[in-house]
mmCIF file of C-alpha atoms and ligand atoms in Angstrom:
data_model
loop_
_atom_site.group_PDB
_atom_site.id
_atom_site.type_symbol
_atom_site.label_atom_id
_atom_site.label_comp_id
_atom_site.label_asym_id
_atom_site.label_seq_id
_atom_site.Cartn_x
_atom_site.Cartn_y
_atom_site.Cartn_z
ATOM 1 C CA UNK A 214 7.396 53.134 123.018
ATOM 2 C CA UNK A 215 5.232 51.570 120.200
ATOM 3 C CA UNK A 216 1.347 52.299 120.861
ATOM 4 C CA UNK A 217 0.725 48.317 120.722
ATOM 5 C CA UNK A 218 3.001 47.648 123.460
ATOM 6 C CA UNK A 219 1.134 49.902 126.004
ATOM 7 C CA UNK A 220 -0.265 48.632 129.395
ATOM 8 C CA UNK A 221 -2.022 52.006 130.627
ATOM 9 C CA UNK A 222 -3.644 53.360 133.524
ATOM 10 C CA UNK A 223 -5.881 56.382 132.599
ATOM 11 C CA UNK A 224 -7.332 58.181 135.117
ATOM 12 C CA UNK A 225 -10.864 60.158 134.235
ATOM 13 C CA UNK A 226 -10.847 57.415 131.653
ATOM 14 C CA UNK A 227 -14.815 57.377 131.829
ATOM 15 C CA UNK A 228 -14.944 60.642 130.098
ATOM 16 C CA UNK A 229 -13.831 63.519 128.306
ATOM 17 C CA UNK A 230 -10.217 63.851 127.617
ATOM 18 C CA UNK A 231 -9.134 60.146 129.192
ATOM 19 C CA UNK A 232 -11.573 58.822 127.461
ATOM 20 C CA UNK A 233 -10.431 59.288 124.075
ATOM 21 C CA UNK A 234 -6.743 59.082 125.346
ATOM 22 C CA UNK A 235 -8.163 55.776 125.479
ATOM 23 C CA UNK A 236 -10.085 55.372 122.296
ATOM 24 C CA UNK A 237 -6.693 56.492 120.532
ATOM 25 C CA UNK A 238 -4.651 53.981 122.234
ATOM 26 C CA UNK A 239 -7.232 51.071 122.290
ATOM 27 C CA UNK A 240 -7.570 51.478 118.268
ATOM 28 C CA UNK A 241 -3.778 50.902 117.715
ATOM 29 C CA UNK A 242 -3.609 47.701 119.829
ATOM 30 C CA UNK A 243 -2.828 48.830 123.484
ATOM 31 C CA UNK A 244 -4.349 47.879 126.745
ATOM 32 C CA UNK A 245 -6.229 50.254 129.399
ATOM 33 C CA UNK A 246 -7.549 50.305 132.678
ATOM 34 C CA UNK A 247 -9.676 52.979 133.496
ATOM 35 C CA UNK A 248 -9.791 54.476 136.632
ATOM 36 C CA UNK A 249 -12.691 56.512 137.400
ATOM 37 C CA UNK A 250 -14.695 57.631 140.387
ATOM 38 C CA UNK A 251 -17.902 57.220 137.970
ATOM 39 C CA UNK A 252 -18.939 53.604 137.934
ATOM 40 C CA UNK A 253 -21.332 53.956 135.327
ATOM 41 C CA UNK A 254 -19.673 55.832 132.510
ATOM 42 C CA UNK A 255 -16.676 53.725 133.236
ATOM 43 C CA UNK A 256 -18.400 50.406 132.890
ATOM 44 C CA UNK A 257 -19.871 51.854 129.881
ATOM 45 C CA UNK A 258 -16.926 53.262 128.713
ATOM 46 C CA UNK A 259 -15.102 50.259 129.337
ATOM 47 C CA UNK A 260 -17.707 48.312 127.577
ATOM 48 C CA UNK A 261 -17.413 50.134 124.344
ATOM 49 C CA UNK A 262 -13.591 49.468 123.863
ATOM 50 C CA UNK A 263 -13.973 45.953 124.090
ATOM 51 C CA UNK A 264 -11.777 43.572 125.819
ATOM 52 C CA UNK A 265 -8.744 45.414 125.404
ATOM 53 C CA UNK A 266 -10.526 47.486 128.253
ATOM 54 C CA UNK A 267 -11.107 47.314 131.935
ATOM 55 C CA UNK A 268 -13.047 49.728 134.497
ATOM 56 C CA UNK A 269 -11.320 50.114 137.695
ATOM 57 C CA UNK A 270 -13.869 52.221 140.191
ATOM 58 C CA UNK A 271 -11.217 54.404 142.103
ATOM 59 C CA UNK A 272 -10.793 57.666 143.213
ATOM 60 C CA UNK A 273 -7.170 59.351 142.637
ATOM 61 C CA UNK A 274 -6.645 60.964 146.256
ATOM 62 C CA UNK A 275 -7.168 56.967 148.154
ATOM 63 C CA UNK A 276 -3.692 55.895 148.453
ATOM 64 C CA UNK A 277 -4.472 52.457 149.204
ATOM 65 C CA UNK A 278 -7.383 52.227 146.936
ATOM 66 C CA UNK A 279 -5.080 53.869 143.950
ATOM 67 C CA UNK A 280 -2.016 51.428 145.040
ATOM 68 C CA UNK A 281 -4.349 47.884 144.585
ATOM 69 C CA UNK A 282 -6.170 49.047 141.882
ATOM 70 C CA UNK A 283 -3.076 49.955 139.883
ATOM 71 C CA UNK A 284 -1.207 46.365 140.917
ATOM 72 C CA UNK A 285 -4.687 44.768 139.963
ATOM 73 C CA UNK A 286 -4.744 46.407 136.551
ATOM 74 C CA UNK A 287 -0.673 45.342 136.059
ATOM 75 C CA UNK A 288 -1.898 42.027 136.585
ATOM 76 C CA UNK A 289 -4.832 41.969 134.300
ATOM 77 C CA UNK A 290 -2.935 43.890 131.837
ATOM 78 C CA UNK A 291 -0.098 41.527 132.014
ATOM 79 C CA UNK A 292 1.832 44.507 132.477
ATOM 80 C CA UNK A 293 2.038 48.315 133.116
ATOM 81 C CA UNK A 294 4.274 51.014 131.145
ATOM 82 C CA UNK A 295 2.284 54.149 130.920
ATOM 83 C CA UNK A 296 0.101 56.283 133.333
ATOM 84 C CA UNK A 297 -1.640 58.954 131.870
ATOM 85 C CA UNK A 298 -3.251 61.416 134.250
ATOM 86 C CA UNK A 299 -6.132 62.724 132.876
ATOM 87 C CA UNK A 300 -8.590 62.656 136.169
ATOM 88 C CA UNK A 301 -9.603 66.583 137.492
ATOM 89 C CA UNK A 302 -12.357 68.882 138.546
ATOM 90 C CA UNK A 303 -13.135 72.495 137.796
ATOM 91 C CA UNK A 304 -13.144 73.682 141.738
ATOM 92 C CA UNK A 305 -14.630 77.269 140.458
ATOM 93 C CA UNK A 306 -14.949 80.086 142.471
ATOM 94 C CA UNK A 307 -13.806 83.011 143.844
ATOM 95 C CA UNK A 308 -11.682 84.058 146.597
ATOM 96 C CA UNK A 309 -14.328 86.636 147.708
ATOM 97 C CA UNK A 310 -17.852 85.461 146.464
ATOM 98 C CA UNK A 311 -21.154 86.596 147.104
ATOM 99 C CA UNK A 312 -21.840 84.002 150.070
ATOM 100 C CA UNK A 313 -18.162 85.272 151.417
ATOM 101 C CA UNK A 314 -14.939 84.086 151.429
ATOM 102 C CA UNK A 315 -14.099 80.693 149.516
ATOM 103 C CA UNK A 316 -14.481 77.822 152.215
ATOM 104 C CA UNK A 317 -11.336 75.886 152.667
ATOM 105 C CA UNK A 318 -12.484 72.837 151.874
ATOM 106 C CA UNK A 319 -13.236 73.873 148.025
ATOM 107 C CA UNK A 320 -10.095 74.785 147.888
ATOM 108 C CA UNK A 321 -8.390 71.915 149.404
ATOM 109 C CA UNK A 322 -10.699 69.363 147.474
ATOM 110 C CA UNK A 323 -9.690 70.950 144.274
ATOM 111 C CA UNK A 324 -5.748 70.658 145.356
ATOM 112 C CA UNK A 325 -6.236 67.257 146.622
ATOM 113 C CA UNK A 326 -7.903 65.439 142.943
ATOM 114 C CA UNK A 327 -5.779 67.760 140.481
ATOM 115 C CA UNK A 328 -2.732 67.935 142.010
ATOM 116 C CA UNK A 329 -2.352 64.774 145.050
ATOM 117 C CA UNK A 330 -4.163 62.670 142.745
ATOM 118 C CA UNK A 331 -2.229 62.930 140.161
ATOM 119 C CA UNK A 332 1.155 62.477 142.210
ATOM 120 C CA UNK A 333 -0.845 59.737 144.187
ATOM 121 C CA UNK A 334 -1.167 57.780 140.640
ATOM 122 C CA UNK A 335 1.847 58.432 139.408
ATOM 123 C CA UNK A 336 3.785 57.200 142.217
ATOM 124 C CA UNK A 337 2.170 54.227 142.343
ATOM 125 C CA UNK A 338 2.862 53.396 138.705
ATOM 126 C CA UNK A 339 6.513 54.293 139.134
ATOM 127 C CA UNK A 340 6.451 52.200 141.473
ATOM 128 C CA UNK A 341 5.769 49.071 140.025
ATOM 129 C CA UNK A 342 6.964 50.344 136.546
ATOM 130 C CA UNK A 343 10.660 50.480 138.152
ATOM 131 C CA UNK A 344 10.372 46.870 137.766
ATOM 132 C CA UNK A 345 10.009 46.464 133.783
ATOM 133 C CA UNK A 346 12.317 44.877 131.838
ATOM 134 C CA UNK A 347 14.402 47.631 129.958
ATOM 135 C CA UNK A 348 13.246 48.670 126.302
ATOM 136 C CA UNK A 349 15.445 50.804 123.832
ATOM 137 C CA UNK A 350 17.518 53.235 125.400
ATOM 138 C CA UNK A 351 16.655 51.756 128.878
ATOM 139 C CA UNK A 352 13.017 52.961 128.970
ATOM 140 C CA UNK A 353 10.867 51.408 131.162
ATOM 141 C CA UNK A 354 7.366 53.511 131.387
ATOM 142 C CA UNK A 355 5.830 57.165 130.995
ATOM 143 C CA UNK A 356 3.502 58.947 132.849
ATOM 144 C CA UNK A 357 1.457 61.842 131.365
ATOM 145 C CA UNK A 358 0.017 64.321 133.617
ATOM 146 C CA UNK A 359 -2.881 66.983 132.214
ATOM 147 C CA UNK A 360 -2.315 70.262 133.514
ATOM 148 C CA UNK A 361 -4.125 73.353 132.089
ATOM 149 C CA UNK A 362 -3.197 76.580 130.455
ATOM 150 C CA UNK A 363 -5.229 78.014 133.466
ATOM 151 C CA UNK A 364 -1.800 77.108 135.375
ATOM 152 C CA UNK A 365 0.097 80.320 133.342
ATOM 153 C CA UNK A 366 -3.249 82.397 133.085
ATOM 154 C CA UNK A 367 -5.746 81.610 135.519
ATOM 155 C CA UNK A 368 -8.816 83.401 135.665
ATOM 156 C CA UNK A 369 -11.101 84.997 138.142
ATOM 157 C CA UNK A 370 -12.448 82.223 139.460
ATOM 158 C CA UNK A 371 -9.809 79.943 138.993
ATOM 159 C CA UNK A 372 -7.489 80.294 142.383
ATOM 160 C CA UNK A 373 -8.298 77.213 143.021
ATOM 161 C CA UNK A 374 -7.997 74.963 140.235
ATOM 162 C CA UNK A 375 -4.863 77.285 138.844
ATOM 163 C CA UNK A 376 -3.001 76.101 141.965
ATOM 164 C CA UNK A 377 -3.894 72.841 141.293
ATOM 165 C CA UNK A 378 -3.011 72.967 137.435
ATOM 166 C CA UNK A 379 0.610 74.760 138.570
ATOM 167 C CA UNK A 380 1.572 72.252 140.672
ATOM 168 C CA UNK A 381 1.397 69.690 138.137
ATOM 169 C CA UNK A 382 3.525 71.505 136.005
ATOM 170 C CA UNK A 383 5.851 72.353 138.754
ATOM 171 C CA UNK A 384 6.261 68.686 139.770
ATOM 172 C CA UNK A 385 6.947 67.459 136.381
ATOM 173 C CA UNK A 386 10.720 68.335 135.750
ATOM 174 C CA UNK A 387 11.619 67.309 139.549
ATOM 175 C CA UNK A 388 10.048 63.737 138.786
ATOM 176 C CA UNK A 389 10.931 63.106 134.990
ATOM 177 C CA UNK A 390 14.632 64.110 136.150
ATOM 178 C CA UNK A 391 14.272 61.770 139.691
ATOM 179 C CA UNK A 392 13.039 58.554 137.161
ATOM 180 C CA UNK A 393 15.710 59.172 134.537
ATOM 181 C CA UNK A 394 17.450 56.441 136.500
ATOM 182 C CA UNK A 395 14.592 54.370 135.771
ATOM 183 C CA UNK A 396 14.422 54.974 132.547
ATOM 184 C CA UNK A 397 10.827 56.486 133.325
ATOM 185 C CA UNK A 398 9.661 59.346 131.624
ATOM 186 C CA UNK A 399 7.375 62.246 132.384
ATOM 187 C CA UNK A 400 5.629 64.618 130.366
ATOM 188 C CA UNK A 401 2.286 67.073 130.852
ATOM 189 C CA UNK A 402 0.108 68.367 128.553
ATOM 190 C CA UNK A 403 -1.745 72.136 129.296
ATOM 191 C CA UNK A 404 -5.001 71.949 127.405
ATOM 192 C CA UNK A 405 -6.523 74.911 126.153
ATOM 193 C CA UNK A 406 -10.346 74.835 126.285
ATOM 194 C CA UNK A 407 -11.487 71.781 124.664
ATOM 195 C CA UNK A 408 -15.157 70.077 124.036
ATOM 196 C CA UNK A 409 -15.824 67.797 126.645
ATOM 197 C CA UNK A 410 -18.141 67.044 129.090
ATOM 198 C CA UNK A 411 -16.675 69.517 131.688
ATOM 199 C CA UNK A 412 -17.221 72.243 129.381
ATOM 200 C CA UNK A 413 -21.010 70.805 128.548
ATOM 201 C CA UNK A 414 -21.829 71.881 131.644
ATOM 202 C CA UNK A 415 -20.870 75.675 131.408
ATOM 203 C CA UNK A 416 -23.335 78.471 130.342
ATOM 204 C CA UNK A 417 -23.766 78.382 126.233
ATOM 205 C CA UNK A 418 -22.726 82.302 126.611
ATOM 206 C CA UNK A 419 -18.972 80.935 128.209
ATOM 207 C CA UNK A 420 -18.584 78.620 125.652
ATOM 208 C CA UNK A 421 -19.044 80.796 122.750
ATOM 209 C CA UNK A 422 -17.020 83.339 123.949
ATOM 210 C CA UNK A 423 -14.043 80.426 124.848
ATOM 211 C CA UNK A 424 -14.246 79.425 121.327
ATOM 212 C CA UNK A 425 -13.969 83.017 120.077
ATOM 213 C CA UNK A 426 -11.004 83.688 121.901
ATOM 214 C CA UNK A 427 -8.702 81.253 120.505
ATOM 215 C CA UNK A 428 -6.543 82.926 117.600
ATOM 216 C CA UNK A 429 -6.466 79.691 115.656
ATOM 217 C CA UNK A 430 -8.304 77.333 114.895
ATOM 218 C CA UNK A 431 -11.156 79.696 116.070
ATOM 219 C CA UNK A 432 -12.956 76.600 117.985
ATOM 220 C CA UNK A 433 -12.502 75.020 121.211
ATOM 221 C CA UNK A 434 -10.113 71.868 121.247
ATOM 222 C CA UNK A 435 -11.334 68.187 119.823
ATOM 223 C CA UNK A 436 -10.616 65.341 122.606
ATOM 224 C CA UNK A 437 -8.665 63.867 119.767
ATOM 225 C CA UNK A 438 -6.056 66.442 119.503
ATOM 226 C CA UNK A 439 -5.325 66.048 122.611
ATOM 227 C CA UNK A 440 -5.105 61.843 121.958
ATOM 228 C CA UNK A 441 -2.789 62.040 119.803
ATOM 229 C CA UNK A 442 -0.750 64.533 121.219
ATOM 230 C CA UNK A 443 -0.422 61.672 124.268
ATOM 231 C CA UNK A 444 0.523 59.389 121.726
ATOM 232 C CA UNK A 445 2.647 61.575 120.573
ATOM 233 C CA UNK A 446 4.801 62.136 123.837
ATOM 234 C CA UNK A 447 4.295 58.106 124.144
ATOM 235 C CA UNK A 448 6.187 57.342 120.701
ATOM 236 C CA UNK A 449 8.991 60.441 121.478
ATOM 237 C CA UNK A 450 10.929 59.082 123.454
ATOM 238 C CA UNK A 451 13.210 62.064 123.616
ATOM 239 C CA UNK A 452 10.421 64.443 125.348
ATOM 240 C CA UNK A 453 10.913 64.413 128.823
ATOM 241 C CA UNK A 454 10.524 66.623 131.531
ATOM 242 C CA UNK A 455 8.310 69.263 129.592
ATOM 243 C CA UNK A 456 4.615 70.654 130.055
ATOM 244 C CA UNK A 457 3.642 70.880 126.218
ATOM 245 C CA UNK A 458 0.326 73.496 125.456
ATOM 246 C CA UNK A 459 -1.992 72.185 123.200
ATOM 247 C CA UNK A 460 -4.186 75.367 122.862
ATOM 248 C CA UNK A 461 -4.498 77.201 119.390
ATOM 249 C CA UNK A 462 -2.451 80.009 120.302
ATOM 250 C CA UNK A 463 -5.113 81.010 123.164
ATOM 251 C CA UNK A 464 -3.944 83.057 126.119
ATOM 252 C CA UNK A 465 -6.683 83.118 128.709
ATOM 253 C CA UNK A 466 -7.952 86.893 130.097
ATOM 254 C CA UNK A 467 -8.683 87.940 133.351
ATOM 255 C CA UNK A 468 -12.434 87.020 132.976
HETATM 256 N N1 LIG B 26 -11.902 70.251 128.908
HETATM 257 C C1 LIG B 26 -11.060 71.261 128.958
HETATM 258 O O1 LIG B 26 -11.233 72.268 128.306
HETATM 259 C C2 LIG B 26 -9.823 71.159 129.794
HETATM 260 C C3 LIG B 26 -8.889 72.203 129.697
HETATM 261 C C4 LIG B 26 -7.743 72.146 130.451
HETATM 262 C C5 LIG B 26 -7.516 71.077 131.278
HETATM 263 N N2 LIG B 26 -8.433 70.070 131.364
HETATM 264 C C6 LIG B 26 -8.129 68.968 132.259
HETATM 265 O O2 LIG B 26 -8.219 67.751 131.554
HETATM 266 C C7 LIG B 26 -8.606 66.711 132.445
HETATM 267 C C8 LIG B 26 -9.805 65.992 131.862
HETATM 268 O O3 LIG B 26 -10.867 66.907 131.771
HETATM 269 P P1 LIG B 26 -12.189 66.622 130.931
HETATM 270 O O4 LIG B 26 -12.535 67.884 130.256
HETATM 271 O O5 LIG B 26 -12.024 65.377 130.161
HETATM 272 O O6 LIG B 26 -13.236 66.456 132.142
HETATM 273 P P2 LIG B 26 -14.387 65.379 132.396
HETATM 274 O O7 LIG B 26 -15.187 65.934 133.507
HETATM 275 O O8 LIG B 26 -15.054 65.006 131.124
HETATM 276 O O9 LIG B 26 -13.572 64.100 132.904
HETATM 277 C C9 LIG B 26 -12.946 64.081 134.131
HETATM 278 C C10 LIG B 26 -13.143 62.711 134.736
HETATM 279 O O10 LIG B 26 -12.442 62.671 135.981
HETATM 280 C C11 LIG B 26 -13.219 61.927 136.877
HETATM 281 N N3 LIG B 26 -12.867 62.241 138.247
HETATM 282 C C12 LIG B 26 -13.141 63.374 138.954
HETATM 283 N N4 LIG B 26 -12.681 63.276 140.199
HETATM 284 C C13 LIG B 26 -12.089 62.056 140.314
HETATM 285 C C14 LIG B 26 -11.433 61.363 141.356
HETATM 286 N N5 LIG B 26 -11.290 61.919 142.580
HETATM 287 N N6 LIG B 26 -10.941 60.139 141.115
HETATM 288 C C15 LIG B 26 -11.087 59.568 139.890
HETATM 289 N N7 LIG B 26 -11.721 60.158 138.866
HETATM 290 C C16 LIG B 26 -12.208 61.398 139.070
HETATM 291 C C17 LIG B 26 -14.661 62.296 136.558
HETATM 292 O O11 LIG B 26 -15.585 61.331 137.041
HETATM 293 C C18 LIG B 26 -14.616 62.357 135.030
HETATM 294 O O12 LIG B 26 -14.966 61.116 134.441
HETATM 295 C C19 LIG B 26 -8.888 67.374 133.792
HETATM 296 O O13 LIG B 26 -7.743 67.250 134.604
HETATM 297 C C20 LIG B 26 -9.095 68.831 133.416
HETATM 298 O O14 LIG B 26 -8.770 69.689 134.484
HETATM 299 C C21 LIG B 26 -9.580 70.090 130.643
#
């Protein structure tokens, strides 16, 4: 798929990550709808890509909520061929902290955005991307799921969100193979550690030691690697199926 013929739904588009998905894809001629549960950042964010941008206040685990927004952004897009999944929280914690045992609903909550949410959205696309008109070799849309190297090598802290992350990459193959017949495509990225707003808000000692613990380049991840590695998986239209790590060689420890 050329970039200029995209019609995309990013999720988390308001910041971070989905936001320069969208910065990537909105400077070689595609159109976006970002779908955020942030109203502010998205209208800004919107606002700074122009009119080749929309903001679409929605949170990824409303099935109804994700299923009009998305046919409301097809129609405003004049069309919809690519979901990219970029929408997630941290959920830290650990099984056994200070104040006791993790409550269930941390857990669940951090299950429900990473993982449901990202089925939720993707589903939803499929499901009105089923209806394209056939491009070269029969394609008809991709959706691009962020998962998290934290899905191989979680750390302390991480039950949560590690779940989350694995099931992404677990439901990848089972869906890229199901939409084959659609000519639908599905790929994930597993980010490393990379410089965005969700790792702003971590202790300065964290992030230096993050960025010292990748074997090369020695520095956390720029949100632009990871646009272009979406654009990448967007123009390739023989990657399918795959979780791809985008993580300078790091392999996460314990703690
Ligand atoms: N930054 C990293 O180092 C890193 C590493 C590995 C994986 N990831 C993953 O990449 C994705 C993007 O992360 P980021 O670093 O850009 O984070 P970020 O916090 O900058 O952006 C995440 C966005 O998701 C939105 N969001 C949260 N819950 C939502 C919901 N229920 N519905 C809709 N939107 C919601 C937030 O408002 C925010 O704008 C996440 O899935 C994250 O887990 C990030």
């Amino acid at each position: 798929m050329q970039l200029d013929q995209v019609k995309a739904v990013i999720t988390g588009g308001a910041s971070g990550l989905g936001h320069a998905v969208a910065q990537h894809l909105v400077a070689h001629g595609a159109k976006v709808a970002l779908f955020d549960v942030n109203e502010e950042k998205g209208q800004a964010a919107a606002a700074s890509l122009g009119e080749a941008a929309r903001f679409y206040r929605t949170d990824v685990t409303s099935e109804d909520g994700v299923s009009a927004n998305v046919s409301a952004a097809r129609d405003a897009m004049g069309g919809l061929n690519v979901v990219i999944n970029c929408a997630g929280i941290l959920g830290a914690g650990r099984v056994l902290g200070k104040e006791g045992p993790m409550a269930l609903g941390t857990f669940a909550t951090t299950v429900m955005v990473n993982l449901v949410g990202s089925f939720n959205v993707a589903k939803a696309g499929a499901a009105l991307m089923q209806g394209n008109e056939a491009g070269e070799d029969g394609e008809r849309g991709v959706i691009i799921n962020t998962a998290s190297v934290a899905a191989y090598e979680g750390q302390i802290g991480q039950a949560a969100y590690s779940a989350s992350k694995g099931g992404v990459v677990g439901m990848t193959l089972p869906m890229a193979r199901e939409l084959s017949r659609f000519g639908i495509r599905v790929a994930t990225i597993a980010p490393g550690i990379f410089w965005t707003p969700m790792v702003d808000s971590m202790p300065p000692a964290v992030q230096e030691s993050l960025g010292a613990s990748i074997p090369f380049p020695s520095r956390l991840g720029k949100p632009e690697e990871f646009a272009t590695t979406a654009a990448f998986i967007l123009t390739n239209r023989y990657i399918n199926g795959e979780t791809i790590r985008l993580d300078g060689g790091v392999r996460l420890q314990p703690k």
